[in-house]
Coordinates of C-alpha atoms in Angstrom, one line a residue:
M96 CA 91.4 93.8 93.7
S97 CA 91.3 91.2 91.3
P98 CA 93.5 87.9 92.1
R99 CA 96.9 87.8 90.6
S100 CA 98.7 84.6 89.7
E101 CA 101.7 85.5 92.3
E102 CA 99.0 85.9 95.1
E103 CA 97.8 82.3 94.1
R104 CA 101.2 81.0 94.3
M105 CA 101.8 82.7 97.6
R106 CA 98.5 81.1 99.0
M107 CA 99.3 77.6 97.7
E108 CA 102.6 77.8 99.7
V109 CA 100.8 78.6 102.9
V110 CA 98.3 75.6 102.0
N111 CA 101.3 73.4 101.6
R112 CA 102.9 74.2 104.9
I113 CA 99.8 73.3 106.9
E114 CA 99.0 70.2 104.8
N115 CA 102.4 68.9 105.4
V116 CA 101.9 69.3 109.3
I117 CA 98.5 67.5 109.0
K118 CA 100.0 64.7 106.8
E119 CA 102.9 64.1 109.4
L120 CA 100.2 63.6 112.3
W121 CA 97.4 61.7 110.2
P122 CA 99.1 60.4 106.9
N123 CA 95.5 59.2 105.6
A124 CA 93.9 62.6 106.1
E125 CA 92.6 64.8 103.3
V126 CA 92.9 68.4 103.0
Q127 CA 90.7 70.5 101.0
I128 CA 90.3 74.1 100.0
F129 CA 87.0 75.8 99.9
G130 CA 85.5 79.4 100.2
S131 CA 86.7 82.4 98.2
F132 CA 90.3 81.0 97.6
K133 CA 88.9 78.0 95.9
T134 CA 86.3 80.1 93.6
G135 CA 88.6 83.0 92.9
L136 CA 86.7 85.6 94.6
Y137 CA 89.0 86.4 97.3
L138 CA 90.4 90.1 98.1
P139 CA 94.2 90.4 98.6
T140 CA 93.5 90.4 102.4
S141 CA 91.1 87.6 102.5
D142 CA 91.5 84.4 104.5
I143 CA 92.0 80.8 103.5
D144 CA 89.4 78.1 104.5
L145 CA 90.5 74.5 104.7
V146 CA 88.6 71.5 105.8
V147 CA 90.5 68.2 106.9
F148 CA 88.5 64.8 106.6
G149 CA 89.5 62.0 108.6
K150 CA 88.3 59.3 111.1
W151 CA 88.6 60.5 114.8
E152 CA 86.3 59.8 117.8
N153 CA 86.8 63.5 118.9
L154 CA 87.9 66.4 116.7
P155 CA 91.7 66.8 117.2
L156 CA 91.7 70.5 117.4
W157 CA 94.1 70.7 120.2
T158 CA 96.4 68.1 118.6
L159 CA 96.6 70.3 115.6
E160 CA 97.0 73.5 117.2
E161 CA 100.1 72.0 119.2
A162 CA 101.7 70.8 116.0
L163 CA 101.4 74.2 114.3
R164 CA 103.1 75.9 117.2
K165 CA 105.9 73.3 117.2
H166 CA 106.6 73.7 113.4
N167 CA 106.4 77.3 113.6
V168 CA 103.9 77.5 110.8
A169 CA 101.7 80.3 112.5
D170 CA 102.6 83.2 114.8
E171 CA 102.5 81.8 118.4
N172 CA 99.9 84.4 119.7
S173 CA 97.6 84.1 116.6
V174 CA 96.6 80.3 116.9
K175 CA 93.2 80.1 118.4
V176 CA 91.0 77.2 119.0
L177 CA 87.1 77.6 118.9
D178 CA 85.7 74.4 120.2
K179 CA 82.5 75.8 121.3
A180 CA 81.5 77.4 118.0
T181 CA 78.7 75.7 116.0
V182 CA 81.5 74.7 113.5
P183 CA 84.5 74.3 115.4
I184 CA 87.7 75.6 113.6
I185 CA 91.3 76.5 114.4
K186 CA 92.2 80.1 113.4
L187 CA 95.9 81.2 112.8
T188 CA 97.9 83.7 110.9
D189 CA 100.9 82.3 108.5
S190 CA 104.2 83.6 110.1
F191 CA 105.6 84.7 107.0
T192 CA 102.9 85.9 104.9
E193 CA 100.3 87.1 107.6
V194 CA 97.5 85.3 105.4
K195 CA 94.8 84.2 107.8
V196 CA 93.6 80.6 107.6
D197 CA 90.6 78.7 109.1
I198 CA 90.6 75.0 109.4
S199 CA 87.7 73.0 110.3
F200 CA 87.2 69.1 110.4
N201 CA 84.8 66.8 108.4
V202 CA 82.6 69.9 107.1
R203 CA 81.2 69.1 103.7
N204 CA 78.9 72.0 103.0
G205 CA 81.8 74.4 102.6
V206 CA 83.2 72.1 99.5
K207 CA 79.6 71.9 98.2
A208 CA 79.1 75.5 98.3
A209 CA 82.2 76.1 96.4
H210 CA 81.1 74.0 93.3
L211 CA 77.6 75.6 93.5
I212 CA 79.4 78.9 93.3
A213 CA 81.5 77.8 90.4
D214 CA 78.5 76.8 88.5
F215 CA 76.7 80.1 89.0
I216 CA 80.1 82.0 87.6
K217 CA 79.6 79.8 84.5
K218 CA 76.3 80.9 84.0
Y219 CA 76.6 84.4 85.1
P220 CA 80.0 85.7 83.8
V221 CA 79.6 89.0 85.3
L222 CA 79.2 87.7 88.9
P223 CA 83.2 87.8 89.6
Y224 CA 83.3 91.5 88.9
L225 CA 80.2 92.3 90.6
V226 CA 81.2 90.5 93.9
L227 CA 84.5 91.7 94.1
V228 CA 83.7 95.3 94.1
L229 CA 80.9 94.6 96.6
K230 CA 83.3 92.7 99.0
Q231 CA 85.6 95.5 99.0
F232 CA 82.8 98.0 99.6
L233 CA 81.5 96.2 102.7
L234 CA 85.4 95.4 103.8
Q235 CA 85.9 99.2 104.0
R236 CA 82.9 99.7 106.2
D237 CA 83.4 96.6 108.5
L238 CA 80.3 95.0 107.3
N239 CA 81.6 92.0 105.8
E240 CA 82.2 89.8 109.0
V241 CA 79.2 87.7 110.2
F242 CA 80.2 87.7 113.8
T243 CA 79.9 91.5 113.8
G244 CA 76.5 91.6 112.1
G245 CA 77.7 92.0 108.6
I246 CA 77.1 90.0 105.5
G247 CA 79.3 86.9 104.7
S248 CA 80.8 86.2 101.3
Y249 CA 78.4 83.5 100.8
S250 CA 75.4 85.6 101.5
L251 CA 76.6 88.4 99.2
F252 CA 77.2 85.9 96.6
L253 CA 73.6 84.6 96.8
M254 CA 72.1 88.2 97.0
A255 CA 74.0 89.0 93.7
V256 CA 72.6 85.4 92.0
S257 CA 69.1 86.4 92.9
F258 CA 69.6 89.9 91.6
L259 CA 70.7 88.5 88.2
Q260 CA 68.0 85.8 88.2
L261 CA 65.1 88.2 88.7
H262 CA 66.7 91.0 86.6
P263 CA 64.0 92.4 84.2
R264 CA 66.4 93.0 81.4
E265 CA 67.7 89.7 79.5
D266 CA 70.9 91.0 78.5
A267 CA 72.0 91.9 82.2
C268 CA 73.5 88.4 82.3
T269 CA 75.5 88.2 78.9
P270 CA 79.1 89.0 79.0
N271 CA 78.8 92.1 77.2
A272 CA 76.6 93.7 80.1
N273 CA 77.4 97.0 81.4
Y274 CA 79.0 96.3 84.7
G275 CA 78.7 99.8 85.8
V276 CA 75.1 99.9 85.4
L277 CA 74.4 96.5 87.0
L278 CA 76.4 97.7 90.2
I279 CA 74.2 100.9 90.3
E280 CA 71.2 98.7 90.0
F281 CA 72.3 96.3 92.6
F282 CA 72.8 99.2 95.1
E283 CA 69.2 100.5 94.3
L284 CA 67.5 97.2 94.8
Y285 CA 68.9 96.3 98.1
G286 CA 69.4 99.8 99.3
R287 CA 66.0 101.2 98.4
H288 CA 63.4 98.9 96.9
F289 CA 64.0 95.2 98.7
N290 CA 61.3 94.9 101.5
Y291 CA 63.6 93.3 104.4
L292 CA 60.7 93.1 106.8
K293 CA 58.3 90.9 104.7
T294 CA 60.4 89.4 101.8
G295 CA 63.0 86.7 101.6
I296 CA 65.4 85.3 98.9
R297 CA 65.2 81.8 97.3
I298 CA 67.8 80.6 94.7
K299 CA 66.4 77.3 93.9
D300 CA 64.3 76.6 90.8
G301 CA 65.3 79.7 88.9
G302 CA 65.0 82.1 91.8
S303 CA 62.1 84.1 93.5
Y304 CA 61.0 86.1 96.4
V305 CA 59.3 84.3 99.3
A306 CA 57.0 85.8 101.9
K307 CA 58.3 85.6 105.5
D308 CA 54.9 84.8 106.8
E309 CA 54.8 81.7 104.6
V310 CA 58.3 80.7 105.9
Q311 CA 57.2 81.2 109.5
K312 CA 54.5 78.7 109.2
N313 CA 57.0 75.9 108.6
M314 CA 59.1 77.0 111.7
L315 CA 59.0 76.0 115.1
D316 CA 56.8 78.1 117.5
G317 CA 58.8 81.0 118.7
Y318 CA 61.1 81.2 115.8
R319 CA 60.7 83.4 112.9
P320 CA 62.9 84.3 109.8
S321 CA 65.8 86.8 110.1
M322 CA 66.0 90.4 109.0
L323 CA 68.0 89.2 105.9
Y324 CA 66.3 85.7 105.1
I325 CA 68.3 83.8 102.6
E326 CA 67.3 80.2 101.7
D327 CA 70.3 78.1 101.6
P328 CA 70.0 76.3 98.1
L329 CA 72.1 73.3 99.5
Q330 CA 70.1 73.0 102.6
P331 CA 66.5 74.7 102.3
G332 CA 65.9 74.6 106.1
N333 CA 69.0 76.8 106.7
D334 CA 68.6 80.5 106.7
V335 CA 72.2 81.8 105.4
G336 CA 71.6 85.3 106.8
R337 CA 70.4 84.5 110.3
S338 CA 73.3 85.8 111.9
S339 CA 73.6 89.4 109.8
Y340 CA 71.8 91.1 112.6
G341 CA 73.3 94.3 111.0
A342 CA 71.5 94.2 107.8
M343 CA 70.1 97.4 108.1
Q344 CA 73.5 99.2 108.5
V345 CA 74.3 97.2 105.2
K346 CA 71.0 98.6 103.4
Q347 CA 72.1 102.1 104.6
A348 CA 75.5 101.7 103.2
F349 CA 73.9 100.3 99.7
D350 CA 71.7 103.4 99.6
Y351 CA 74.7 105.9 99.9
A352 CA 76.4 103.8 97.3
Y353 CA 73.5 104.4 95.1
V354 CA 73.1 108.1 95.7
V355 CA 76.9 108.7 95.2
L356 CA 77.3 106.6 91.9
S357 CA 73.7 108.1 90.6
H358 CA 75.2 111.8 90.8
A359 CA 78.6 110.7 89.4
V360 CA 77.2 109.5 86.4
S361 CA 74.3 112.1 85.9
P362 CA 74.6 114.8 83.0
I363 CA 75.7 117.6 85.4
A364 CA 78.5 115.1 86.6
K365 CA 80.9 117.1 84.3
Y366 CA 80.6 120.2 86.2
Y367 CA 81.6 118.6 89.5
P368 CA 84.9 120.0 91.0
N369 CA 86.6 116.5 91.4
N370 CA 85.1 115.0 88.2
E371 CA 88.7 115.1 86.4
S372 CA 90.7 114.0 89.5
E373 CA 88.4 111.2 90.8
S374 CA 87.1 108.0 89.0
I375 CA 83.7 107.1 89.4
L376 CA 84.1 103.7 91.2
G377 CA 86.9 105.7 93.5
R378 CA 83.9 107.6 95.1
I379 CA 83.0 104.4 97.0
I380 CA 85.8 102.3 97.3
R381 CA 89.4 102.9 98.0
V382 CA 92.5 100.7 98.1
T383 CA 94.4 101.7 101.1
P384 CA 98.4 102.1 100.8
E385 CA 99.0 99.5 103.0
V386 CA 97.4 96.9 100.7
A387 CA 99.1 98.3 97.6
T388 CA 102.6 97.7 99.5
Y389 CA 101.5 94.7 100.4
R390 CA 100.8 93.3 97.2
D391 CA 104.1 94.9 95.6
W392 CA 105.7 92.8 98.4
I393 CA 104.1 89.7 97.1
S394 CA 104.6 90.6 93.5
K395 CA 108.6 90.7 94.1
Q396 CA 108.5 87.8 96.4
W397 CA 106.5 85.5 94.2
G398 CA 106.3 87.2 90.9
V399 CA 107.6 85.8 87.8
Q400 CA 109.8 88.2 85.7
N401 CA 108.3 89.5 82.5
S402 CA 105.1 87.5 83.1
T403 CA 101.9 88.6 81.4
E404 CA 99.8 86.1 83.1
T405 CA 96.8 88.0 85.0
S406 CA 93.8 85.3 85.6
C407 CA 93.7 83.2 88.4
N408 CA 91.8 80.0 89.3
G409 CA 90.2 80.2 86.1
N410 CA 87.3 82.6 87.2
G411 CA 88.0 85.1 84.1
V412 CA 88.9 88.1 86.4
T413 CA 91.9 89.7 84.8
L414 CA 93.9 92.7 85.5
I415 CA 93.2 95.2 82.9
V416 CA 96.2 97.5 83.3
D417 CA 99.6 96.9 84.9
N418 CA 100.5 97.2 88.4
Q419 CA 101.9 100.6 88.4
Q420 CA 99.4 102.1 86.5
L421 CA 96.5 100.7 88.9
D422 CA 98.5 102.2 91.8
E423 CA 98.6 105.4 90.2
C424 CA 95.1 105.5 89.4
N425 CA 94.3 104.6 93.1
N426 CA 96.9 107.1 94.4
N427 CA 98.7 104.3 96.1
L428 CA 102.1 104.8 95.2
S429 CA 104.4 104.7 98.3
E430 CA 107.9 105.3 99.2
E431 CA 107.9 102.3 101.3
C432 CA 107.6 100.0 98.2
E433 CA 111.2 100.7 97.4
S434 CA 112.5 99.1 100.7
L435 CA 110.7 96.0 100.1
G436 CA 112.4 94.6 97.0
K437 CA 114.6 92.2 99.0
P438 CA 115.2 88.6 98.3
R439 CA 112.9 86.3 99.7
S440 CA 114.2 84.9 103.1
K441 CA 112.8 83.8 106.3
T442 CA 114.1 86.9 107.9
S443 CA 112.4 89.3 105.6
E444 CA 109.6 91.3 107.0
T445 CA 106.2 91.3 105.9
P446 CA 104.4 94.6 105.3
S447 CA 101.3 95.2 107.3
K448 CA 98.2 94.6 105.1
H449 CA 94.6 95.6 105.3
S450 CA 93.0 93.3 107.5
S451 CA 89.2 92.5 107.6
N452 CA 88.9 94.1 111.0
S453 CA 91.0 97.2 110.6
S454 CA 89.0 99.6 108.7
S455 CA 86.6 102.0 109.9
G456 CA 83.6 101.3 112.1
P457 CA 80.0 100.3 110.3
L458 CA 78.2 103.1 108.3
S459 CA 75.7 104.9 110.6
S460 CA 72.7 106.7 109.1
S461 CA 74.1 110.0 109.8
S462 CA 77.6 109.2 108.3
S463 CA 75.6 107.8 104.9
T464 CA 74.2 111.1 104.7
L465 CA 76.9 113.5 105.5
S466 CA 79.8 111.7 103.8
S467 CA 81.6 113.4 101.0
S468 CA 81.6 112.2 97.5
S469 CA 84.7 110.0 98.3
D470 CA 85.1 107.5 101.1
V471 CA 88.8 108.3 101.7
E472 CA 88.3 108.1 105.4
S473 CA 86.5 104.9 105.4
D474 CA 89.6 102.6 105.3
G475 CA 92.4 103.7 107.6
T476 CA 94.5 100.8 108.1
P477 CA 96.6 100.2 111.4
C478 CA 99.8 98.2 111.1
K479 CA 100.0 94.8 112.4
T480 CA 103.2 94.6 114.5
S481 CA 104.7 97.2 116.7
K482 CA 108.0 97.3 115.0
Q483 CA 106.4 98.2 111.8
L484 CA 104.1 100.6 113.5
G485 CA 107.2 102.4 115.1
S486 CA 109.0 102.6 111.7
R487 CA 106.0 104.1 109.9
Q488 CA 105.5 106.7 112.6
T489 CA 108.9 107.7 112.6
A490 CA 108.8 108.1 108.9
A491 CA 105.7 110.1 108.8
N492 CA 107.2 112.4 111.7
R493 CA 110.1 113.1 109.5
T494 CA 108.0 114.0 106.7
V495 CA 105.9 116.4 108.7
A496 CA 108.9 117.9 110.2
Q497 CA 110.2 118.6 106.9
D498 CA 107.1 120.2 105.5
I499 CA 107.4 122.4 108.6
S500 CA 110.9 123.4 108.1
L501 CA 110.3 124.2 104.3
G502 CA 107.4 126.3 104.7
P503 CA 103.7 126.1 103.3
T504 CA 104.7 126.9 99.8
Q505 CA 107.4 124.6 99.5
S506 CA 107.2 120.8 98.5
S507 CA 108.9 118.2 100.5
G508 CA 109.3 115.8 97.8
K509 CA 107.1 113.7 95.4
M510 CA 104.6 111.7 97.2
P511 CA 101.3 110.3 96.2
S512 CA 98.5 112.9 96.3
S513 CA 96.5 111.2 99.0
Q514 CA 99.3 110.9 101.2
T515 CA 100.5 114.4 100.6
A516 CA 97.1 115.8 101.4
N517 CA 97.1 114.0 104.7
I518 CA 100.6 114.8 105.8
S519 CA 100.5 118.7 104.4
G520 CA 97.1 119.1 106.5
V521 CA 99.0 117.7 109.5
A522 CA 101.8 120.1 108.8
N523 CA 99.9 123.0 108.1
K524 CA 97.7 122.6 111.2
S525 CA 101.2 122.0 113.4
Q526 CA 102.5 125.0 111.7
H527 CA 100.0 127.4 111.9
G528 CA 99.0 126.3 115.6
S529 CA 102.4 127.1 116.7
T530 CA 102.8 130.4 114.7
R531 CA 99.2 131.6 116.3
L532 CA 100.4 130.4 119.8
F533 CA 103.8 131.9 119.9
R534 CA 102.8 135.2 118.2
A535 CA 100.3 135.7 121.1
S536 CA 102.5 134.8 123.9
S537 CA 105.4 137.0 122.5
N538 CA 103.5 140.2 122.4
K539 CA 104.7 143.1 124.9
G540 CA 101.1 143.0 126.5
F541 CA 100.0 139.9 128.2
Q542 CA 96.3 138.9 127.3
G543 CA 94.1 137.3 129.7
P544 CA 92.9 133.7 129.3
A545 CA 90.8 133.3 126.2
N546 CA 87.2 131.9 126.7
S547 CA 87.1 128.3 126.7
S548 CA 84.4 128.0 124.5
H549 CA 86.6 129.6 121.5
G550 CA 89.7 127.1 122.1
T551 CA 92.7 127.3 124.0
L552 CA 95.0 129.6 121.6
M553 CA 95.2 133.1 122.4
T554 CA 95.1 135.7 119.4
N555 CA 96.1 139.4 119.2
K556 CA 92.6 140.6 118.1
Q557 CA 90.1 142.0 120.3
H558 CA 86.3 142.0 120.1
P559 CA 84.7 145.4 119.5
G560 CA 83.6 146.6 122.7
S561 CA 85.6 144.5 124.9
K562 CA 88.3 145.8 127.4
S563 CA 91.7 144.9 126.8
H564 CA 93.4 144.1 130.1
Q565 CA 97.1 144.6 129.4
Y566 CA 100.1 144.9 131.7
Y567 CA 103.5 146.1 130.8
G568 CA 106.2 144.9 132.9
K569 CA 109.3 142.6 132.9
K570 CA 107.6 139.9 135.1
R571 CA 104.8 139.5 132.5
K572 CA 107.0 139.5 129.4
H573 CA 107.3 136.3 127.7
K574 CA 110.8 135.1 126.3
R575 CA 110.7 133.6 122.9
D576 CA 112.5 130.7 121.9
P577 CA 115.0 131.5 118.9
V578 CA 113.9 128.1 117.3
L579 CA 110.2 128.7 117.4
S580 CA 110.9 132.3 116.1
D581 CA 112.0 130.9 113.0
L582 CA 108.9 128.8 112.5
C583 CA 106.6 132.1 113.2
R584 CA 108.7 133.8 110.5

């Protein structure tokens, strides 16, 4: 999850392409980066935030939109102008890398926030590690976007800062702190103990909690603090969490993570059946094969041979293990990676990646209590293009067909454990379903239709006490397809 040097180079190329178009239109304009890419706290699928400073009577949103289309910088259908938003922006997806970009005009708060985040990272070295894991955790559950009620990156960062500011242990902020313990304590605080109804978060002056009743006295009539009230340290009257109307879903997700991780580190955890096969952190977050494939493609396109550099943007977040070992630990090895090692060119296909909106729906109260110890199902990723979707479906169908033809006891080749489990499950369902169906239909006797409450498949067994209505005759005899007979065997 941590940024790699080649990912930074790729993103800078995207920024340069857009900046060239802007400079061609307005030579005196200034383009600056802010947000997660500026601070180094970005995930492989995070977007890039740009702001353009210049002098215009009216914001030139549509002028820049037309120029970006003309230069083929972005996919034609991906460019959108949100001129009615509180902060008007242009949203686009880079045509070559599929990186999403947001462009705003003359907005200085984002740049100031990036400097504030950099200062806090220097003060609390644990912040990058903690924030990256939390961002991935929320991304898998579709709780990371403000417009869908989730918690944005800035709000999440301020919550982490407040957690460290008010932590009872002084050693929690040192570089030698136990990151795993801090993560569990974060989930415990915001998943169980924090009072969202009566308490707000304040970062200024060393950090403190503020009563919402006191905040409401200074607000206009008819207004009240939001469920997740976070006072903006750069603009005290601004509530950073006012749009996070799904804060209670986030609370449930944090509570779920606390329960899972607490069980995983308990003394009896060594007796769990999945103790050896699954990492502790892998019980709550999982990197999808699509993201692993996308990162491999980036490494082949922008990577430097025999490079050992792993840290980016000076944020101290480093890749502790090599890429292949990381993919093996996360069960992300994919056969598709072999077909992506082509020279970089304009015609090369970009593999689909995990978009911020493509994972599973928000975690409900029922799913938070009934989920298994691993959230394997929580971040399924659809493909981005129909062409890639068709190719992947074809490959999957071929694999399932091979599994069926070889039988349940034979292996169809070396595959990652997660993919093998999924595909073999589909194959077994198809195989056993076909077997049961055609064994029933190939009997000499014809059974009446099964009860609808027990499914649509017919079986040979009769319930005790039930009458078997069988008719022996050529008209009722079902012919057996020779191909399907092989399957039944």
